[in-house]
Amino acid sequence: MTTTQVNERPQKISLKKLHYAIMTDEKTETYGEVKTLTMPISLTLAPNFSEAHLDAGDRVVDQEAQLDSITISGETADLPTEVQADWFGHKISSEGGIITNVNDKPNTLAIGFESGSKMVWLYKAKFKLGEETNETRRKGEANYKTYPFSGEALPNLDGTVKHTLDTRDESVTETPETFFAEVKKPSAVPT
């Protein structure tokens, strides 16, 4: 019996940049230009599964689980006007502000991020605006305002939801500059 050793190295916590591009055509799965936010604070991805168990003979004899989507939640140090219009489908007023309307429809986005040595694209996400908190400054205290958001990443037509590259792997030739220059669908290595 042979044993293959896996190259395991710990990762430091890191979230460098958040990239996004609006999906311009859902049928052809094409995207507009990639834009970058430089001050993300947190980003959490939680996979959602459909599951089934087959019970027979007083025991579980089979189990099936399928990834349905990935729930996304996060916050940034700032959410500029243009980003809010891009993400949430708001209009920009002639005065330069944001018009929020009950008929606004969030744009479908590709979301990318760098975390330690990993680079990730989620191909079909929609976001909703997070809760906004406003409060007075208290004597002797200084606080910062953050901008939460949440949403869900759904599968593309071929079922692809996410593509992750780890720059520690010898086979990876992409850099953040090339990986996030445009939204590219991955191609699988033939088996």
mmCIF file with all atom_site columns, C-alpha atoms in Angstrom, residues 14-190:
data_model
loop_
_atom_site.group_PDB
_atom_site.id
_atom_site.type_symbol
_atom_site.label_atom_id
_atom_site.label_alt_id
_atom_site.label_comp_id
_atom_site.label_asym_id
_atom_site.label_entity_id
_atom_site.label_seq_id
_atom_site.pdbx_PDB_ins_code
_atom_site.Cartn_x
_atom_site.Cartn_y
_atom_site.Cartn_z
_atom_site.occupancy
_atom_site.B_iso_or_equiv
_atom_site.pdbx_formal_charge
_atom_site.auth_seq_id
_atom_site.auth_comp_id
_atom_site.auth_asym_id
_atom_site.auth_atom_id
_atom_site.pdbx_PDB_model_num
ATOM 1   C CA . SER A 1 14  ? -6.716  37.512 5.542   1.00 0.00 ? 14  SER A CA 1
ATOM 2   C CA . LEU A 1 15  ? -9.237  39.284 3.321   1.00 0.00 ? 15  LEU A CA 1
ATOM 3   C CA . LYS A 1 16  ? -7.378  41.611 0.987   1.00 0.00 ? 16  LYS A CA 1
ATOM 4   C CA . LYS A 1 17  ? -9.789  42.791 -1.682  1.00 0.00 ? 17  LYS A CA 1
ATOM 5   C CA . LEU A 1 18  ? -13.304 42.166 -2.922  1.00 0.00 ? 18  LEU A CA 1
ATOM 6   C CA . HIS A 1 19  ? -13.823 42.078 -6.704  1.00 0.00 ? 19  HIS A CA 1
ATOM 7   C CA . TYR A 1 20  ? -17.098 42.070 -8.608  1.00 0.00 ? 20  TYR A CA 1
ATOM 8   C CA . ALA A 1 21  ? -18.463 42.208 -12.128 1.00 0.00 ? 21  ALA A CA 1
ATOM 9   C CA . ILE A 1 22  ? -22.062 42.534 -13.269 1.00 0.00 ? 22  ILE A CA 1
ATOM 10  C CA . MET A 1 23  ? -23.346 39.578 -15.291 1.00 0.00 ? 23  MET A CA 1
ATOM 11  C CA . THR A 1 24  ? -24.350 41.194 -18.581 1.00 0.00 ? 24  THR A CA 1
ATOM 12  C CA . ASP A 1 25  ? -25.956 38.117 -20.147 1.00 0.00 ? 25  ASP A CA 1
ATOM 13  C CA . GLU A 1 26  ? -27.255 35.210 -18.084 1.00 0.00 ? 26  GLU A CA 1
ATOM 14  C CA . LYS A 1 27  ? -27.692 32.874 -21.078 1.00 0.00 ? 27  LYS A CA 1
ATOM 15  C CA . THR A 1 28  ? -24.110 33.231 -22.314 1.00 0.00 ? 28  THR A CA 1
ATOM 16  C CA . GLU A 1 29  ? -22.779 33.847 -18.783 1.00 0.00 ? 29  GLU A CA 1
ATOM 17  C CA . THR A 1 30  ? -20.759 36.900 -19.730 1.00 0.00 ? 30  THR A CA 1
ATOM 18  C CA . TYR A 1 31  ? -19.682 39.728 -17.445 1.00 0.00 ? 31  TYR A CA 1
ATOM 19  C CA . GLY A 1 32  ? -18.815 43.403 -17.556 1.00 0.00 ? 32  GLY A CA 1
ATOM 20  C CA . GLU A 1 33  ? -15.629 44.956 -16.263 1.00 0.00 ? 33  GLU A CA 1
ATOM 21  C CA . VAL A 1 34  ? -14.207 43.854 -12.913 1.00 0.00 ? 34  VAL A CA 1
ATOM 22  C CA . LYS A 1 35  ? -14.356 46.484 -10.162 1.00 0.00 ? 35  LYS A CA 1
ATOM 23  C CA . THR A 1 36  ? -12.501 46.283 -6.842  1.00 0.00 ? 36  THR A CA 1
ATOM 24  C CA . LEU A 1 37  ? -13.293 47.222 -3.249  1.00 0.00 ? 37  LEU A CA 1
ATOM 25  C CA . THR A 1 38  ? -10.130 47.603 -1.203  1.00 0.00 ? 38  THR A CA 1
ATOM 26  C CA . MET A 1 39  ? -11.612 47.683 2.313   1.00 0.00 ? 39  MET A CA 1
ATOM 27  C CA . PRO A 1 40  ? -13.560 44.478 2.982   1.00 0.00 ? 40  PRO A CA 1
ATOM 28  C CA . ILE A 1 41  ? -13.870 43.581 6.656   1.00 0.00 ? 41  ILE A CA 1
ATOM 29  C CA . SER A 1 42  ? -15.399 40.114 6.588   1.00 0.00 ? 42  SER A CA 1
ATOM 30  C CA . LEU A 1 43  ? -16.896 37.597 4.213   1.00 0.00 ? 43  LEU A CA 1
ATOM 31  C CA . THR A 1 44  ? -18.599 34.361 5.227   1.00 0.00 ? 44  THR A CA 1
ATOM 32  C CA . LEU A 1 45  ? -19.649 31.600 2.836   1.00 0.00 ? 45  LEU A CA 1
ATOM 33  C CA . ALA A 1 46  ? -22.121 28.979 4.079   1.00 0.00 ? 46  ALA A CA 1
ATOM 34  C CA . PRO A 1 47  ? -23.003 26.115 1.726   1.00 0.00 ? 47  PRO A CA 1
ATOM 35  C CA . ASN A 1 48  ? -26.652 25.041 1.478   1.00 0.00 ? 48  ASN A CA 1
ATOM 36  C CA . PHE A 1 49  ? -27.415 21.398 0.693   1.00 0.00 ? 49  PHE A CA 1
ATOM 37  C CA . SER A 1 50  ? -30.417 19.315 -0.277  1.00 0.00 ? 50  SER A CA 1
ATOM 38  C CA . GLU A 1 51  ? -30.107 16.055 1.636   1.00 0.00 ? 51  GLU A CA 1
ATOM 39  C CA . ALA A 1 52  ? -31.856 12.713 1.665   1.00 0.00 ? 52  ALA A CA 1
ATOM 40  C CA . HIS A 1 53  ? -31.376 9.555  3.715   1.00 0.00 ? 53  HIS A CA 1
ATOM 41  C CA . LEU A 1 54  ? -32.710 6.106  2.896   1.00 0.00 ? 54  LEU A CA 1
ATOM 42  C CA . ASP A 1 55  ? -33.654 4.118  5.975   1.00 0.00 ? 55  ASP A CA 1
ATOM 43  C CA . ALA A 1 56  ? -34.096 0.373  5.620   1.00 0.00 ? 56  ALA A CA 1
ATOM 44  C CA . GLY A 1 57  ? -33.631 -2.560 7.965   1.00 0.00 ? 57  GLY A CA 1
ATOM 45  C CA . ASP A 1 58  ? -33.552 -0.259 11.004  1.00 0.00 ? 58  ASP A CA 1
ATOM 46  C CA . ARG A 1 59  ? -30.521 1.646  9.721   1.00 0.00 ? 59  ARG A CA 1
ATOM 47  C CA . VAL A 1 60  ? -29.447 4.259  7.190   1.00 0.00 ? 60  VAL A CA 1
ATOM 48  C CA . VAL A 1 61  ? -28.401 2.411  4.030   1.00 0.00 ? 61  VAL A CA 1
ATOM 49  C CA . ASP A 1 62  ? -27.725 5.360  1.758   1.00 0.00 ? 62  ASP A CA 1
ATOM 50  C CA . GLN A 1 63  ? -27.289 9.109  1.924   1.00 0.00 ? 63  GLN A CA 1
ATOM 51  C CA . GLU A 1 64  ? -27.290 11.781 -0.765  1.00 0.00 ? 64  GLU A CA 1
ATOM 52  C CA . ALA A 1 65  ? -26.293 15.435 -0.483  1.00 0.00 ? 65  ALA A CA 1
ATOM 53  C CA . GLN A 1 66  ? -26.259 18.007 -3.261  1.00 0.00 ? 66  GLN A CA 1
ATOM 54  C CA . LEU A 1 67  ? -24.942 21.565 -3.082  1.00 0.00 ? 67  LEU A CA 1
ATOM 55  C CA . ASP A 1 68  ? -27.778 23.960 -3.931  1.00 0.00 ? 68  ASP A CA 1
ATOM 56  C CA . SER A 1 69  ? -26.284 27.394 -3.274  1.00 0.00 ? 69  SER A CA 1
ATOM 57  C CA . ILE A 1 70  ? -23.879 29.304 -1.038  1.00 0.00 ? 70  ILE A CA 1
ATOM 58  C CA . THR A 1 71  ? -25.135 31.934 1.391   1.00 0.00 ? 71  THR A CA 1
ATOM 59  C CA . ILE A 1 72  ? -22.863 34.991 1.495   1.00 0.00 ? 72  ILE A CA 1
ATOM 60  C CA . SER A 1 73  ? -22.638 37.521 4.296   1.00 0.00 ? 73  SER A CA 1
ATOM 61  C CA . GLY A 1 74  ? -20.072 40.193 4.922   1.00 0.00 ? 74  GLY A CA 1
ATOM 62  C CA . GLU A 1 75  ? -19.292 43.774 5.682   1.00 0.00 ? 75  GLU A CA 1
ATOM 63  C CA . THR A 1 76  ? -17.084 46.487 4.279   1.00 0.00 ? 76  THR A CA 1
ATOM 64  C CA . ALA A 1 77  ? -15.591 49.666 5.675   1.00 0.00 ? 77  ALA A CA 1
ATOM 65  C CA . ASP A 1 78  ? -17.345 51.604 2.911   1.00 0.00 ? 78  ASP A CA 1
ATOM 66  C CA . LEU A 1 79  ? -19.965 50.885 0.262   1.00 0.00 ? 79  LEU A CA 1
ATOM 67  C CA . PRO A 1 80  ? -19.636 53.688 -2.320  1.00 0.00 ? 80  PRO A CA 1
ATOM 68  C CA . THR A 1 81  ? -22.622 55.002 -4.256  1.00 0.00 ? 81  THR A CA 1
ATOM 69  C CA . GLU A 1 82  ? -21.574 53.275 -7.501  1.00 0.00 ? 82  GLU A CA 1
ATOM 70  C CA . VAL A 1 83  ? -21.229 49.925 -5.713  1.00 0.00 ? 83  VAL A CA 1
ATOM 71  C CA . GLN A 1 84  ? -24.696 50.223 -4.169  1.00 0.00 ? 84  GLN A CA 1
ATOM 72  C CA . ALA A 1 85  ? -26.151 50.969 -7.605  1.00 0.00 ? 85  ALA A CA 1
ATOM 73  C CA . ASP A 1 86  ? -24.250 48.015 -9.119  1.00 0.00 ? 86  ASP A CA 1
ATOM 74  C CA . TRP A 1 87  ? -25.093 45.529 -6.360  1.00 0.00 ? 87  TRP A CA 1
ATOM 75  C CA . PHE A 1 88  ? -28.622 46.438 -5.346  1.00 0.00 ? 88  PHE A CA 1
ATOM 76  C CA . GLY A 1 89  ? -29.998 47.885 -8.593  1.00 0.00 ? 89  GLY A CA 1
ATOM 77  C CA . HIS A 1 90  ? -30.557 51.372 -7.134  1.00 0.00 ? 90  HIS A CA 1
ATOM 78  C CA . LYS A 1 91  ? -30.605 54.416 -9.405  1.00 0.00 ? 91  LYS A CA 1
ATOM 79  C CA . ILE A 1 92  ? -28.227 57.354 -9.021  1.00 0.00 ? 92  ILE A CA 1
ATOM 80  C CA . SER A 1 93  ? -29.948 60.723 -8.790  1.00 0.00 ? 93  SER A CA 1
ATOM 81  C CA . SER A 1 94  ? -28.955 63.796 -10.812 1.00 0.00 ? 94  SER A CA 1
ATOM 82  C CA . GLU A 1 95  ? -27.648 65.201 -7.518  1.00 0.00 ? 95  GLU A CA 1
ATOM 83  C CA . GLY A 1 96  ? -25.280 62.220 -7.166  1.00 0.00 ? 96  GLY A CA 1
ATOM 84  C CA . GLY A 1 97  ? -27.210 60.386 -4.462  1.00 0.00 ? 97  GLY A CA 1
ATOM 85  C CA . ILE A 1 98  ? -28.895 56.991 -4.334  1.00 0.00 ? 98  ILE A CA 1
ATOM 86  C CA . ILE A 1 99  ? -32.580 56.524 -5.127  1.00 0.00 ? 99  ILE A CA 1
ATOM 87  C CA . THR A 1 100 ? -33.924 53.424 -3.380  1.00 0.00 ? 100 THR A CA 1
ATOM 88  C CA . ASN A 1 101 ? -37.157 52.176 -4.913  1.00 0.00 ? 101 ASN A CA 1
ATOM 89  C CA . VAL A 1 102 ? -39.357 49.193 -4.034  1.00 0.00 ? 102 VAL A CA 1
ATOM 90  C CA . ASN A 1 103 ? -39.027 48.079 -7.675  1.00 0.00 ? 103 ASN A CA 1
ATOM 91  C CA . ASP A 1 104 ? -35.198 47.905 -7.553  1.00 0.00 ? 104 ASP A CA 1
ATOM 92  C CA . LYS A 1 105 ? -33.867 44.509 -8.645  1.00 0.00 ? 105 LYS A CA 1
ATOM 93  C CA . PRO A 1 106 ? -30.370 43.481 -7.557  1.00 0.00 ? 106 PRO A CA 1
ATOM 94  C CA . ASN A 1 107 ? -27.946 42.778 -10.393 1.00 0.00 ? 107 ASN A CA 1
ATOM 95  C CA . THR A 1 108 ? -26.514 39.304 -10.839 1.00 0.00 ? 108 THR A CA 1
ATOM 96  C CA . LEU A 1 109 ? -22.797 39.500 -10.020 1.00 0.00 ? 109 LEU A CA 1
ATOM 97  C CA . ALA A 1 110 ? -19.620 37.516 -10.045 1.00 0.00 ? 110 ALA A CA 1
ATOM 98  C CA . ILE A 1 111 ? -17.895 38.048 -6.684  1.00 0.00 ? 111 ILE A CA 1
ATOM 99  C CA . GLY A 1 112 ? -14.192 37.402 -6.205  1.00 0.00 ? 112 GLY A CA 1
ATOM 100 C CA . PHE A 1 113 ? -11.918 37.708 -3.218  1.00 0.00 ? 113 PHE A CA 1
ATOM 101 C CA . GLU A 1 114 ? -8.398  37.012 -1.983  1.00 0.00 ? 114 GLU A CA 1
ATOM 102 C CA . SER A 1 115 ? -8.050  35.256 1.365   1.00 0.00 ? 115 SER A CA 1
ATOM 103 C CA . GLY A 1 116 ? -4.521  34.303 2.350   1.00 0.00 ? 116 GLY A CA 1
ATOM 104 C CA . SER A 1 117 ? -3.138  32.248 -0.519  1.00 0.00 ? 117 SER A CA 1
ATOM 105 C CA . LYS A 1 118 ? -6.590  31.495 -1.947  1.00 0.00 ? 118 LYS A CA 1
ATOM 106 C CA . MET A 1 119 ? -8.288  33.308 -4.807  1.00 0.00 ? 119 MET A CA 1
ATOM 107 C CA . VAL A 1 120 ? -12.012 32.703 -5.305  1.00 0.00 ? 120 VAL A CA 1
ATOM 108 C CA . TRP A 1 121 ? -14.715 33.562 -7.842  1.00 0.00 ? 121 TRP A CA 1
ATOM 109 C CA . LEU A 1 122 ? -18.412 32.993 -7.131  1.00 0.00 ? 122 LEU A CA 1
ATOM 110 C CA . TYR A 1 123 ? -20.104 33.208 -10.528 1.00 0.00 ? 123 TYR A CA 1
ATOM 111 C CA . LYS A 1 124 ? -23.757 34.084 -9.954  1.00 0.00 ? 124 LYS A CA 1
ATOM 112 C CA . ALA A 1 125 ? -24.575 36.013 -6.797  1.00 0.00 ? 125 ALA A CA 1
ATOM 113 C CA . LYS A 1 126 ? -27.282 38.463 -5.816  1.00 0.00 ? 126 LYS A CA 1
ATOM 114 C CA . PHE A 1 127 ? -26.947 40.719 -2.788  1.00 0.00 ? 127 PHE A CA 1
ATOM 115 C CA . LYS A 1 128 ? -29.380 42.492 -0.552  1.00 0.00 ? 128 LYS A CA 1
ATOM 116 C CA . LEU A 1 129 ? -28.619 45.529 1.512   1.00 0.00 ? 129 LEU A CA 1
ATOM 117 C CA . GLY A 1 130 ? -27.810 44.928 5.165   1.00 0.00 ? 130 GLY A CA 1
ATOM 118 C CA . GLU A 1 131 ? -29.207 46.690 8.187   1.00 0.00 ? 131 GLU A CA 1
ATOM 119 C CA . GLU A 1 132 ? -28.065 50.295 8.525   1.00 0.00 ? 132 GLU A CA 1
ATOM 120 C CA . THR A 1 133 ? -27.316 51.555 12.020  1.00 0.00 ? 133 THR A CA 1
ATOM 121 C CA . ASN A 1 134 ? -26.986 55.244 12.868  1.00 0.00 ? 134 ASN A CA 1
ATOM 122 C CA . GLU A 1 135 ? -26.297 56.564 16.345  1.00 0.00 ? 135 GLU A CA 1
ATOM 123 C CA . THR A 1 136 ? -24.912 59.608 18.047  1.00 0.00 ? 136 THR A CA 1
ATOM 124 C CA . ARG A 1 137 ? -21.281 59.929 19.028  1.00 0.00 ? 137 ARG A CA 1
ATOM 125 C CA . ARG A 1 138 ? -20.863 59.732 22.780  1.00 0.00 ? 138 ARG A CA 1
ATOM 126 C CA . LYS A 1 139 ? -18.418 61.805 24.754  1.00 0.00 ? 139 LYS A CA 1
ATOM 127 C CA . GLY A 1 140 ? -15.078 60.035 25.096  1.00 0.00 ? 140 GLY A CA 1
ATOM 128 C CA . GLU A 1 141 ? -15.931 57.362 22.488  1.00 0.00 ? 141 GLU A CA 1
ATOM 129 C CA . ALA A 1 142 ? -15.004 56.894 18.880  1.00 0.00 ? 142 ALA A CA 1
ATOM 130 C CA . ASN A 1 143 ? -16.725 54.304 16.701  1.00 0.00 ? 143 ASN A CA 1
ATOM 131 C CA . TYR A 1 144 ? -16.699 53.340 13.077  1.00 0.00 ? 144 TYR A CA 1
ATOM 132 C CA . LYS A 1 145 ? -19.642 52.667 10.796  1.00 0.00 ? 145 LYS A CA 1
ATOM 133 C CA . THR A 1 146 ? -19.528 49.489 8.722   1.00 0.00 ? 146 THR A CA 1
ATOM 134 C CA . TYR A 1 147 ? -21.694 48.347 5.833   1.00 0.00 ? 147 TYR A CA 1
ATOM 135 C CA . PRO A 1 148 ? -23.132 44.812 6.067   1.00 0.00 ? 148 PRO A CA 1
ATOM 136 C CA . PHE A 1 149 ? -24.506 42.910 3.090   1.00 0.00 ? 149 PHE A CA 1
ATOM 137 C CA . SER A 1 150 ? -25.831 39.441 2.415   1.00 0.00 ? 150 SER A CA 1
ATOM 138 C CA . GLY A 1 151 ? -26.885 37.345 -0.517  1.00 0.00 ? 151 GLY A CA 1
ATOM 139 C CA . GLU A 1 152 ? -26.705 34.014 -2.217  1.00 0.00 ? 152 GLU A CA 1
ATOM 140 C CA . ALA A 1 153 ? -24.518 32.446 -4.898  1.00 0.00 ? 153 ALA A CA 1
ATOM 141 C CA . LEU A 1 154 ? -26.449 30.190 -7.248  1.00 0.00 ? 154 LEU A CA 1
ATOM 142 C CA . PRO A 1 155 ? -25.119 27.671 -9.786  1.00 0.00 ? 155 PRO A CA 1
ATOM 143 C CA . ASN A 1 156 ? -24.458 28.657 -13.397 1.00 0.00 ? 156 ASN A CA 1
ATOM 144 C CA . LEU A 1 157 ? -26.159 26.698 -16.179 1.00 0.00 ? 157 LEU A CA 1
ATOM 145 C CA . ASP A 1 158 ? -23.485 23.963 -15.996 1.00 0.00 ? 158 ASP A CA 1
ATOM 146 C CA . GLY A 1 159 ? -23.777 23.751 -12.188 1.00 0.00 ? 159 GLY A CA 1
ATOM 147 C CA . THR A 1 160 ? -20.584 25.697 -11.398 1.00 0.00 ? 160 THR A CA 1
ATOM 148 C CA . VAL A 1 161 ? -20.955 27.865 -8.304  1.00 0.00 ? 161 VAL A CA 1
ATOM 149 C CA . LYS A 1 162 ? -17.394 28.629 -7.239  1.00 0.00 ? 162 LYS A CA 1
ATOM 150 C CA . HIS A 1 163 ? -13.785 28.384 -8.438  1.00 0.00 ? 163 HIS A CA 1
ATOM 151 C CA . THR A 1 164 ? -10.938 28.424 -5.901  1.00 0.00 ? 164 THR A CA 1
ATOM 152 C CA . LEU A 1 165 ? -7.205  28.573 -6.613  1.00 0.00 ? 165 LEU A CA 1
ATOM 153 C CA . ASP A 1 166 ? -4.540  28.118 -3.930  1.00 0.00 ? 166 ASP A CA 1
ATOM 154 C CA . THR A 1 167 ? -1.300  29.832 -4.938  1.00 0.00 ? 167 THR A CA 1
ATOM 155 C CA . ARG A 1 168 ? 0.637   27.403 -2.726  1.00 0.00 ? 168 ARG A CA 1
ATOM 156 C CA . ASP A 1 169 ? -0.141  24.601 -5.203  1.00 0.00 ? 169 ASP A CA 1
ATOM 157 C CA . GLU A 1 170 ? 2.680   24.057 -7.681  1.00 0.00 ? 170 GLU A CA 1
ATOM 158 C CA . SER A 1 171 ? 0.284   23.732 -10.633 1.00 0.00 ? 171 SER A CA 1
ATOM 159 C CA . VAL A 1 172 ? -1.227  27.208 -10.090 1.00 0.00 ? 172 VAL A CA 1
ATOM 160 C CA . THR A 1 173 ? 0.234   29.825 -12.426 1.00 0.00 ? 173 THR A CA 1
ATOM 161 C CA . GLU A 1 174 ? -2.384  32.542 -11.907 1.00 0.00 ? 174 GLU A CA 1
ATOM 162 C CA . THR A 1 175 ? -1.640  35.617 -9.804  1.00 0.00 ? 175 THR A CA 1
ATOM 163 C CA . PRO A 1 176 ? -4.258  37.913 -8.249  1.00 0.00 ? 176 PRO A CA 1
ATOM 164 C CA . GLU A 1 177 ? -3.573  40.398 -11.060 1.00 0.00 ? 177 GLU A CA 1
ATOM 165 C CA . THR A 1 178 ? -4.397  37.830 -13.775 1.00 0.00 ? 178 THR A CA 1
ATOM 166 C CA . PHE A 1 179 ? -7.105  35.875 -11.923 1.00 0.00 ? 179 PHE A CA 1
ATOM 167 C CA . PHE A 1 180 ? -9.165  38.977 -11.099 1.00 0.00 ? 180 PHE A CA 1
ATOM 168 C CA . ALA A 1 181 ? -8.516  40.859 -14.370 1.00 0.00 ? 181 ALA A CA 1
ATOM 169 C CA . GLU A 1 182 ? -11.683 39.316 -15.812 1.00 0.00 ? 182 GLU A CA 1
ATOM 170 C CA . VAL A 1 183 ? -14.265 36.708 -14.882 1.00 0.00 ? 183 VAL A CA 1
ATOM 171 C CA . LYS A 1 184 ? -13.197 33.446 -16.534 1.00 0.00 ? 184 LYS A CA 1
ATOM 172 C CA . LYS A 1 185 ? -14.991 30.141 -16.211 1.00 0.00 ? 185 LYS A CA 1
ATOM 173 C CA . PRO A 1 186 ? -12.716 27.284 -15.154 1.00 0.00 ? 186 PRO A CA 1
ATOM 174 C CA . SER A 1 187 ? -12.126 24.234 -17.300 1.00 0.00 ? 187 SER A CA 1
ATOM 175 C CA . ALA A 1 188 ? -11.827 20.804 -15.689 1.00 0.00 ? 188 ALA A CA 1
ATOM 176 C CA . VAL A 1 189 ? -8.783  18.602 -16.215 1.00 0.00 ? 189 VAL A CA 1
ATOM 177 C CA . PRO A 1 190 ? -9.806  15.506 -18.193 1.00 0.00 ? 190 PRO A CA 1
#
